[in-house]
Amino acid sequence: MLSVDDVEAARDRIDDVVRWTPLEYSHQFSEMTGADVHLKLETFQRTGAFKIRGATNRIATLDDRAREAGVVTASAGNHAQGVALAASRSGVDATIVMPEHAPISKVEATERYGGRTVLHGADYDEAQSKAHEIEREEGRTYVHAFDDEMVMAGQGTIGLEIVDDCPEVDTVVVPVGGGGLIAGIATAVKARKPDVRVIGVQAEGAASLPESVRTGHITELDAVNTIADGIATRKVGERPFEVIRERVDEVVTVDDEQIAVALTYLLERSKTLVEGAGAVPLAALLFDTFDYNEGETIVPALCGGNIDTNQLTTVLVRGLVETGRYLKIRTVLKDRPGALQDLVEIISAKRANIYAIQHDRTSRDVAMNEADVEIDIETRGHDHIGEVLDALRGAGYEVEVLA
Ligand SMILES: Cc1ncc(COP(=O)(O)O)c(C=O)c1O
């Protein structure tokens, strides 16, 4: 099984390629939770995620023949960029197979980091089969995203940095996809400080680990669905699972709304941009999915910041809705001059700001002398939303809350 010596050795191998990322005390989240919260900002890692740690360690342990033949992997996400940069920094040729529909931004980023991309297949599984075909045909080494001890050891260097920078740490909270990241971190942290708790977090729409831990056998999900695409994995790897069973104290889940709220808070209050998977550990803390004491030192590991800009817009709006800062309503007005103004005045009297109004007299959903109106409103929290809705309903409007 993976040992702390493997992780220590990885640190020596990768330290001229990989950044020692900052650990920052967060006043905001400490105040909100009563814990002493320090954020591990792996979002500032090269390529924007931790994957370069494991990939660099894996490539550094190749023999000369394997270096000459090059590496291959399949990924549509952070692992693609991590392997591309790790390989080019190590002078090794890398082929990355990505599904045909992979976002162009990710394909371009992988190429910019020096990887040769091959677009193949409708999904990750098909891309992976192609990568294994290339492995056989070209004699390249397949760099697995998580089910590989050298990869796990590289990811575990985050754990060494956490205990070095924050010796008073009580609890580390880590997102889990295939499990390589938490296996490495738990190995490092528990060896240095056996009493520190390591908590794994999965997204509800991709939560294979709780059942796997309960039954002692790896559970594979038929499908996954979450905004945290970095951890949208159907099952954990065998090697990580062995370590997780031994060294991870607890596994919890968070839903997409909770992830959206944590992501929004991180941006607003810590000026930190994370992707869905990066927000997962803070979501687990903010929504009390595990017990902790007042003043406990907790380190959520924010492991990636690569979010697509379109997805960011959607997630932020969801985050604003969940925190009561955005309200979308629908109502029906009499189609007469001044009807819209009357409605708007009630909203302004409550000091709520209107983002957008859609006023439709032609809608088939309303009578000929009526207009269908949808309004997007900026609000100041759930109580304020209650006030706005009470005022409208009190004035006789039938209001449907759309978001
Ligand atoms: C940002 C981010 N966080 C966490 C993970 C989970 O890592 P693992 O699959 O090793 O559990 C990933 C995996 O791609 C990721 O991209």
XYZ file of C-alpha atoms and ligand atoms in Angstrom, residues 48-51 77-79 145-146 151 155 174-183 229-231 233 236 240 275-278 301-306, ligand 1:
53
model
C -5.082 25.566 -12.246
C -5.355 22.160 -10.551
C -3.350 19.585 -8.592
C -3.100 16.999 -11.368
C -10.483 17.701 -17.721
C -7.692 18.704 -15.389
C -5.712 15.489 -15.829
C -5.711 9.746 -13.495
C -5.962 8.104 -10.074
C 0.115 9.412 -9.245
C -1.146 14.211 -5.212
C -10.894 16.636 0.382
C -13.043 16.126 -2.742
C -13.204 12.576 -4.095
C -13.604 11.449 -7.695
C -11.501 8.372 -8.432
C -9.902 8.732 -5.001
C -6.249 9.290 -5.939
C -6.120 12.743 -4.377
C -7.542 11.795 -0.984
C -5.532 8.558 -0.859
C -17.377 17.669 -13.387
C -13.863 17.103 -11.966
C -15.306 14.464 -9.603
C -16.517 9.602 -11.734
C -13.134 4.896 -7.238
C -7.053 4.430 -3.836
C -14.534 25.006 -10.261
C -17.414 22.852 -8.980
C -15.117 20.145 -7.585
C -13.025 22.878 -5.958
C -8.526 21.551 0.012
C -9.690 23.680 -2.936
C -8.118 21.629 -5.672
C -9.094 23.205 -8.972
C -10.141 26.478 -10.556
C -10.786 25.459 -14.153
C -10.572 19.907 -9.203
C -10.578 18.476 -8.817
N -10.768 18.167 -7.532
C -10.775 16.890 -7.126
C -10.608 15.832 -8.005
C -10.639 14.425 -7.492
O -9.465 13.709 -7.636
P -9.480 12.124 -7.644
O -10.109 11.702 -8.933
O -8.058 11.715 -7.525
O -10.318 11.705 -6.475
C -10.393 16.114 -9.362
C -10.189 15.039 -10.324
O -10.074 15.261 -11.517
C -10.383 17.473 -9.785
O -10.174 17.796 -11.076
